[in-house]
C-alpha atoms as a PDB file:
ATOM      1  CA  MET A   1     -13.701   8.423 -12.646  1.00  0.00           C
ATOM      2  CA  GLN A   2     -10.298   7.564 -13.534  1.00  0.00           C
ATOM      3  CA  PRO A   3      -8.905   4.167 -12.400  1.00  0.00           C
ATOM      4  CA  SER A   4      -6.219   4.343  -9.238  1.00  0.00           C
ATOM      5  CA  GLY A   5      -2.776   4.523 -10.532  1.00  0.00           C
ATOM      6  CA  THR A   6      -3.764   6.362 -13.836  1.00  0.00           C
ATOM      7  CA  SER A   7      -2.910  10.119 -14.396  1.00  0.00           C
ATOM      8  CA  ARG A   8      -5.396  12.715 -15.251  1.00  0.00           C
ATOM      9  CA  ASP A   9      -3.243  13.785 -18.311  1.00  0.00           C
ATOM     10  CA  THR A  10      -0.537  12.069 -20.345  1.00  0.00           C
ATOM     11  CA  GLY A  11       2.075  14.496 -18.727  1.00  0.00           C
ATOM     12  CA  GLN A  12       1.358  13.714 -14.983  1.00  0.00           C
ATOM     13  CA  VAL A  13       3.840  11.783 -13.116  1.00  0.00           C
ATOM     14  CA  CYS A  14       1.928   8.810 -11.630  1.00  0.00           C
ATOM     15  CA  THR A  15       2.469   5.810  -9.485  1.00  0.00           C
ATOM     16  CA  GLY A  16       0.830   3.365 -12.012  1.00  0.00           C
ATOM     17  CA  THR A  17       1.125   0.705  -9.797  1.00  0.00           C
ATOM     18  CA  THR A  18       0.310  -2.332  -7.856  1.00  0.00           C
ATOM     19  CA  ILE A  19      -0.183  -1.904  -3.974  1.00  0.00           C
ATOM     20  CA  MET A  20      -1.248  -4.453  -1.370  1.00  0.00           C
ATOM     21  CA  ALA A  21      -1.202  -5.285   2.353  1.00  0.00           C
ATOM     22  CA  VAL A  22      -2.322  -8.237   4.425  1.00  0.00           C
ATOM     23  CA  GLU A  23      -2.989  -9.013   8.052  1.00  0.00           C
ATOM     24  CA  PHE A  24      -1.594 -11.981  10.045  1.00  0.00           C
ATOM     25  CA  ASP A  25      -1.542 -12.813  13.363  1.00  0.00           C
ATOM     26  CA  GLY A  26       0.700 -10.665  14.969  1.00  0.00           C
ATOM     27  CA  GLY A  27       1.296  -7.702  12.231  1.00  0.00           C
ATOM     28  CA  VAL A  28       0.743  -6.927   8.652  1.00  0.00           C
ATOM     29  CA  VAL A  29       2.882  -7.330   5.507  1.00  0.00           C
ATOM     30  CA  VAL A  30       2.754  -4.468   2.967  1.00  0.00           C
ATOM     31  CA  GLY A  31       3.864  -4.510  -0.552  1.00  0.00           C
ATOM     32  CA  SER A  32       4.313  -2.448  -3.841  1.00  0.00           C
ATOM     33  CA  ASP A  33       5.791  -2.634  -6.952  1.00  0.00           C
ATOM     34  CA  SER A  34       8.281   0.110  -8.093  1.00  0.00           C
ATOM     35  CA  ARG A  35       7.694   1.891 -11.476  1.00  0.00           C
ATOM     36  CA  VAL A  36       6.743   5.464 -11.699  1.00  0.00           C
ATOM     37  CA  SER A  37       5.054   6.292 -15.105  1.00  0.00           C
ATOM     38  CA  ALA A  38       4.057   9.319 -16.878  1.00  0.00           C
ATOM     39  CA  GLY A  39       1.219   8.357 -19.366  1.00  0.00           C
ATOM     40  CA  GLN A  40       2.889   5.200 -21.147  1.00  0.00           C
ATOM     41  CA  ALA A  41       6.289   6.324 -20.392  1.00  0.00           C
ATOM     42  CA  VAL A  42       8.496   4.458 -17.490  1.00  0.00           C
ATOM     43  CA  VAL A  43      10.047   7.792 -15.764  1.00  0.00           C
ATOM     44  CA  GLY A  44      11.723   5.607 -12.917  1.00  0.00           C
ATOM     45  CA  ARG A  45      12.304   2.213 -11.914  1.00  0.00           C
ATOM     46  CA  VAL A  46      13.020   2.010  -8.422  1.00  0.00           C
ATOM     47  CA  PHE A  47      10.498   4.325  -6.453  1.00  0.00           C
ATOM     48  CA  ASP A  48       9.522   3.298  -2.685  1.00  0.00           C
ATOM     49  CA  LYS A  49       5.870   3.333  -2.615  1.00  0.00           C
ATOM     50  CA  LEU A  50       5.588   2.324   0.746  1.00  0.00           C
ATOM     51  CA  ALA A  51       5.710   5.382   2.995  1.00  0.00           C
ATOM     52  CA  ARG A  52       6.118   5.746   6.759  1.00  0.00           C
ATOM     53  CA  LEU A  53       3.354   7.395   8.665  1.00  0.00           C
ATOM     54  CA  HIS A  54       4.460   6.434  12.245  1.00  0.00           C
ATOM     55  CA  ASP A  55       7.013   3.750  13.976  1.00  0.00           C
ATOM     56  CA  HIS A  56       4.558   1.142  13.379  1.00  0.00           C
ATOM     57  CA  ILE A  57       2.401   2.308  10.596  1.00  0.00           C
ATOM     58  CA  TYR A  58       2.508   2.471   6.840  1.00  0.00           C
ATOM     59  CA  CYS A  59       0.821   3.366   3.677  1.00  0.00           C
ATOM     60  CA  ALA A  60       0.979   1.906   0.306  1.00  0.00           C
ATOM     61  CA  VAL A  61       0.313   4.523  -2.510  1.00  0.00           C
ATOM     62  CA  ALA A  62      -1.209   4.889  -5.949  1.00  0.00           C
ATOM     63  CA  GLY A  63      -2.079   7.770  -7.830  1.00  0.00           C
ATOM     64  CA  SER A  64      -0.407  10.948  -8.758  1.00  0.00           C
ATOM     65  CA  LEU A  65       3.282  10.931  -7.286  1.00  0.00           C
ATOM     66  CA  ALA A  66       2.907  14.616  -6.246  1.00  0.00           C
ATOM     67  CA  ASP A  67      -0.594  14.259  -4.677  1.00  0.00           C
ATOM     68  CA  VAL A  68       0.108  10.761  -2.460  1.00  0.00           C
ATOM     69  CA  GLN A  69       3.555  12.326  -1.370  1.00  0.00           C
ATOM     70  CA  ALA A  70       1.483  15.187  -0.036  1.00  0.00           C
ATOM     71  CA  VAL A  71      -0.821  13.083   1.501  1.00  0.00           C
ATOM     72  CA  ALA A  72       1.576  10.933   3.349  1.00  0.00           C
ATOM     73  CA  ASP A  73       3.625  13.906   4.292  1.00  0.00           C
ATOM     74  CA  MET A  74       0.545  15.650   5.754  1.00  0.00           C
ATOM     75  CA  ALA A  75      -0.725  12.445   7.630  1.00  0.00           C
ATOM     76  CA  ALA A  76       2.547  12.060   9.306  1.00  0.00           C
ATOM     77  CA  TYR A  77       2.728  15.503  10.439  1.00  0.00           C
ATOM     78  CA  HIS A  78      -0.677  15.202  12.012  1.00  0.00           C
ATOM     79  CA  LEU A  79       0.328  11.876  13.331  1.00  0.00           C
ATOM     80  CA  GLU A  80       3.470  13.183  15.166  1.00  0.00           C
ATOM     81  CA  LEU A  81       1.625  15.923  16.566  1.00  0.00           C
ATOM     82  CA  HIS A  82      -0.945  13.373  17.883  1.00  0.00           C
ATOM     83  CA  SER A  83       1.645  11.182  19.391  1.00  0.00           C
ATOM     84  CA  MET A  84       3.579  14.141  21.068  1.00  0.00           C
ATOM     85  CA  GLU A  85      -0.019  15.439  22.772  1.00  0.00           C
ATOM     86  CA  LEU A  86      -1.067  12.224  23.780  1.00  0.00           C
ATOM     87  CA  GLU A  87       2.459  10.824  24.854  1.00  0.00           C
ATOM     88  CA  SER A  88       1.644   7.763  23.054  1.00  0.00           C
ATOM     89  CA  SER A  89       1.561   6.080  19.617  1.00  0.00           C
ATOM     90  CA  PRO A  90      -1.433   6.721  17.362  1.00  0.00           C
ATOM     91  CA  PRO A  91      -3.609   3.488  16.987  1.00  0.00           C
ATOM     92  CA  VAL A  92      -3.836   2.646  13.201  1.00  0.00           C
ATOM     93  CA  VAL A  93      -7.311   3.308  12.738  1.00  0.00           C
ATOM     94  CA  ALA A  94      -6.645   6.829  13.535  1.00  0.00           C
ATOM     95  CA  ALA A  95      -4.023   7.058  11.125  1.00  0.00           C
ATOM     96  CA  ALA A  96      -6.283   5.394   8.467  1.00  0.00           C
ATOM     97  CA  ASN A  97      -8.924   8.253   9.459  1.00  0.00           C
ATOM     98  CA  VAL A  98      -6.359  10.814   9.157  1.00  0.00           C
ATOM     99  CA  VAL A  99      -5.424   9.670   5.560  1.00  0.00           C
ATOM    100  CA  LYS A 100      -9.159   9.551   4.671  1.00  0.00           C
ATOM    101  CA  ASN A 101     -10.010  12.750   5.809  1.00  0.00           C
ATOM    102  CA  ILE A 102      -7.100  14.280   3.789  1.00  0.00           C
ATOM    103  CA  ILE A 103      -8.061  12.511   0.900  1.00  0.00           C
ATOM    104  CA  TYR A 104     -12.113  13.235   0.961  1.00  0.00           C
ATOM    105  CA  LYS A 105     -11.306  16.935   1.784  1.00  0.00           C
ATOM    106  CA  TYR A 106      -9.235  17.468  -1.507  1.00  0.00           C
ATOM    107  CA  ARG A 107     -11.178  14.835  -3.528  1.00  0.00           C
ATOM    108  CA  ASP A 108     -11.594  16.946  -6.312  1.00  0.00           C
ATOM    109  CA  ASP A 109      -8.012  17.812  -6.531  1.00  0.00           C
ATOM    110  CA  LEU A 110      -6.428  14.803  -5.922  1.00  0.00           C
ATOM    111  CA  SER A 111      -5.801  11.561  -7.621  1.00  0.00           C
ATOM    112  CA  ALA A 112      -4.885   9.266  -4.891  1.00  0.00           C
ATOM    113  CA  ASN A 113      -5.500   5.927  -3.504  1.00  0.00           C
ATOM    114  CA  MET A 114      -3.801   4.861  -0.291  1.00  0.00           C
ATOM    115  CA  LEU A 115      -3.815   1.700   1.759  1.00  0.00           C
ATOM    116  CA  VAL A 116      -3.189   2.264   5.282  1.00  0.00           C
ATOM    117  CA  ALA A 117      -1.463  -0.719   7.569  1.00  0.00           C
ATOM    118  CA  GLY A 118      -0.033  -1.411  10.814  1.00  0.00           C
ATOM    119  CA  TRP A 119       0.135  -2.570  14.287  1.00  0.00           C
ATOM    120  CA  ASP A 120      -0.840  -1.481  17.795  1.00  0.00           C
ATOM    121  CA  PRO A 121      -1.407  -3.023  20.808  1.00  0.00           C
ATOM    122  CA  GLN A 122      -5.124  -2.635  21.000  1.00  0.00           C
ATOM    123  CA  LYS A 123      -6.101  -4.550  17.797  1.00  0.00           C
ATOM    124  CA  GLY A 124      -2.802  -5.903  16.338  1.00  0.00           C
ATOM    125  CA  GLY A 125      -2.286  -5.907  12.725  1.00  0.00           C
ATOM    126  CA  GLN A 126      -4.499  -4.051  10.546  1.00  0.00           C
ATOM    127  CA  VAL A 127      -5.350  -2.997   6.969  1.00  0.00           C
ATOM    128  CA  TYR A 128      -7.649  -0.247   6.042  1.00  0.00           C
ATOM    129  CA  GLY A 129      -8.568   0.854   2.536  1.00  0.00           C
ATOM    130  CA  THR A 130      -9.526   5.013   2.221  1.00  0.00           C
ATOM    131  CA  LEU A 131     -10.750   5.007  -1.319  1.00  0.00           C
ATOM    132  CA  GLY A 132     -13.364   7.681  -2.465  1.00  0.00           C
ATOM    133  CA  GLY A 133     -13.484   8.969   1.221  1.00  0.00           C
ATOM    134  CA  MET A 134     -14.387   5.794   2.646  1.00  0.00           C
ATOM    135  CA  LEU A 135     -12.597   3.809   5.354  1.00  0.00           C
ATOM    136  CA  THR A 136     -13.067  -0.142   5.368  1.00  0.00           C
ATOM    137  CA  ARG A 137     -10.821  -2.637   7.482  1.00  0.00           C
ATOM    138  CA  GLN A 138     -10.266  -5.943   5.407  1.00  0.00           C
ATOM    139  CA  PRO A 139      -7.904  -8.831   6.057  1.00  0.00           C
ATOM    140  CA  PHE A 140      -6.284  -8.081   2.919  1.00  0.00           C
ATOM    141  CA  ALA A 141      -6.658  -5.450  -0.063  1.00  0.00           C
ATOM    142  CA  VAL A 142      -5.163  -4.495  -3.154  1.00  0.00           C
ATOM    143  CA  GLY A 143      -4.966  -1.480  -5.239  1.00  0.00           C
ATOM    144  CA  GLY A 144      -3.436   0.535  -7.976  1.00  0.00           C
ATOM    145  CA  SER A 145      -3.789   0.116 -11.934  1.00  0.00           C
ATOM    146  CA  GLY A 146      -2.479  -3.835 -11.398  1.00  0.00           C
ATOM    147  CA  SER A 147      -4.993  -4.977  -9.331  1.00  0.00           C
ATOM    148  CA  ILE A 148      -7.453  -5.354 -11.679  1.00  0.00           C
ATOM    149  CA  TYR A 149      -5.357  -8.352 -12.931  1.00  0.00           C
ATOM    150  CA  ILE A 150      -5.243 -10.215  -9.636  1.00  0.00           C
ATOM    151  CA  TYR A 151      -8.567  -9.863  -8.115  1.00  0.00           C
ATOM    152  CA  SER A 152      -9.612 -13.311  -9.016  1.00  0.00           C
ATOM    153  CA  TYR A 153      -6.072 -14.495  -8.075  1.00  0.00           C
ATOM    154  CA  VAL A 154      -5.766 -12.952  -4.195  1.00  0.00           C
ATOM    155  CA  ASP A 155      -9.762 -13.976  -3.669  1.00  0.00           C
ATOM    156  CA  SER A 156      -8.966 -17.816  -4.369  1.00  0.00           C
ATOM    157  CA  ALA A 157      -5.478 -17.599  -2.969  1.00  0.00           C
ATOM    158  CA  TYR A 158      -6.338 -15.722   0.352  1.00  0.00           C
ATOM    159  CA  ARG A 159      -7.314 -17.787   3.607  1.00  0.00           C
ATOM    160  CA  PRO A 160      -7.967 -16.617   7.042  1.00  0.00           C
ATOM    161  CA  GLY A 161      -4.887 -17.643   9.792  1.00  0.00           C
ATOM    162  CA  MET A 162      -1.959 -17.519   7.201  1.00  0.00           C
ATOM    163  CA  THR A 163       1.439 -17.224   8.784  1.00  0.00           C
ATOM    164  CA  LEU A 164       4.003 -14.426   8.172  1.00  0.00           C
ATOM    165  CA  ALA A 165       5.688 -16.725   5.770  1.00  0.00           C
ATOM    166  CA  GLU A 166       2.482 -17.227   3.841  1.00  0.00           C
ATOM    167  CA  CYS A 167       1.313 -13.603   3.460  1.00  0.00           C
ATOM    168  CA  ARG A 168       5.147 -12.611   2.379  1.00  0.00           C
ATOM    169  CA  ARG A 169       4.414 -15.118  -0.337  1.00  0.00           C
ATOM    170  CA  PHE A 170       1.019 -14.536  -1.009  1.00  0.00           C
ATOM    171  CA  THR A 171       1.913 -10.494  -1.447  1.00  0.00           C
ATOM    172  CA  THR A 172       4.910 -11.366  -3.771  1.00  0.00           C
ATOM    173  CA  GLU A 173       3.078 -13.673  -5.985  1.00  0.00           C
ATOM    174  CA  ALA A 174       0.241 -11.253  -6.427  1.00  0.00           C
ATOM    175  CA  ILE A 175       2.097  -8.391  -7.141  1.00  0.00           C
ATOM    176  CA  ALA A 176       4.491 -10.018  -9.488  1.00  0.00           C
ATOM    177  CA  LEU A 177       1.166 -11.612 -11.744  1.00  0.00           C
ATOM    178  CA  ALA A 178      -0.073  -7.815 -11.666  1.00  0.00           C
ATOM    179  CA  MET A 179       3.594  -6.795 -12.755  1.00  0.00           C
ATOM    180  CA  GLY A 180       3.605  -9.177 -15.646  1.00  0.00           C
ATOM    181  CA  ARG A 181       0.304  -8.085 -17.110  1.00  0.00           C
ATOM    182  CA  ASP A 182      -0.068  -4.190 -16.322  1.00  0.00           C
ATOM    183  CA  THR A 183       2.189  -2.114 -18.308  1.00  0.00           C
ATOM    184  CA  VAL A 184       2.542   0.423 -15.926  1.00  0.00           C
ATOM    185  CA  SER A 185       3.475  -1.954 -12.701  1.00  0.00           C
ATOM    186  CA  GLY A 186       7.045  -3.391 -12.920  1.00  0.00           C
ATOM    187  CA  GLY A 187      10.562  -2.803 -11.287  1.00  0.00           C
ATOM    188  CA  VAL A 188      11.124  -4.529  -7.897  1.00  0.00           C
ATOM    189  CA  ILE A 189       8.838  -5.460  -5.201  1.00  0.00           C
ATOM    190  CA  TYR A 190       9.089  -3.492  -1.909  1.00  0.00           C
ATOM    191  CA  LEU A 191       7.893  -5.636   1.165  1.00  0.00           C
ATOM    192  CA  VAL A 192       7.485  -4.042   4.573  1.00  0.00           C
ATOM    193  CA  THR A 193       6.530  -6.174   7.569  1.00  0.00           C
ATOM    194  CA  ILE A 194       5.062  -4.577  10.774  1.00  0.00           C
ATOM    195  CA  THR A 195       5.073  -6.307  14.074  1.00  0.00           C
ATOM    196  CA  ALA A 196       5.093  -5.376  17.675  1.00  0.00           C
ATOM    197  CA  SER A 197       9.001  -5.776  17.714  1.00  0.00           C
ATOM    198  CA  GLY A 198       8.968  -3.155  14.597  1.00  0.00           C
ATOM    199  CA  VAL A 199       9.421  -2.805  10.796  1.00  0.00           C
ATOM    200  CA  GLU A 200      11.231  -5.085   8.739  1.00  0.00           C
ATOM    201  CA  HIS A 201      12.178  -3.944   5.041  1.00  0.00           C
ATOM    202  CA  GLN A 202      12.575  -6.059   2.084  1.00  0.00           C
ATOM    203  CA  VAL A 203      13.454  -5.697  -1.723  1.00  0.00           C
ATOM    204  CA  ILE A 204      12.679  -8.335  -4.311  1.00  0.00           C
ATOM    205  CA  SER A 205      14.709  -8.107  -7.302  1.00  0.00           C
ATOM    206  CA  GLY A 206      14.119  -9.350 -10.727  1.00  0.00           C
ATOM    207  CA  LYS A 207      16.088 -12.237 -10.444  1.00  0.00           C
ATOM    208  CA  ASP A 208      14.469 -13.456  -7.177  1.00  0.00           C
ATOM    209  CA  LEU A 209      10.745 -12.439  -8.611  1.00  0.00           C
ATOM    210  CA  PRO A 210       8.237 -15.566  -8.840  1.00  0.00           C
ATOM    211  CA  GLN A 211       8.081 -17.052 -12.267  1.00  0.00           C
ATOM    212  CA  PHE A 212       4.852 -17.929 -14.169  1.00  0.00           C
ATOM    213  CA  PHE A 213       3.939 -19.731 -17.081  1.00  0.00           C
ATOM    214  CA  ASP A 214       3.604 -17.327 -20.048  1.00  0.00           C
ATOM    215  CA  LYS A 215       3.718 -17.988 -23.473  1.00  0.00           C
END
């Protein structure tokens, strides 16, 4: 099994990447880097890997660019139908199940790792991992090729009850650390904050990225 965020062959365009999502009391913060690669070649520097699935639900994607875009489009279509039929917004867990089922159904043909995160009135902010056809809710999750460089950091830095500002800083610092080590993660950092009041987008450019010791 290949690591998420790598290509099945050197010519495939992939979101070799770092993705992350964190719950807080009142919503979620979702983040990613922006670099797109084909093998070791960088073919895109500012691609937004945070895809809207519904009004208060987003996914962060890693894997083959064509695969993850297709899964996100299919999931968004199913959720829009769900919303129209029930005349209400879908819960976050329903969106995560849709993504998980698509990935599992086409598991032999897809290179896709997706985190689903959002807010609903029933359970508030939620983060779900969908790797390998499994569905797991976590207070925070990381994925993509850059995640292997930051597992120890996120395990030690995370604490329950963090505020929105602390979650944004936690996500930004973790992705910046991964970008500094992973050759196929880089560019800018995209952040999406989802709460009951709506969705807020942020872009953190190179000059505003956290700086760490590197000698």
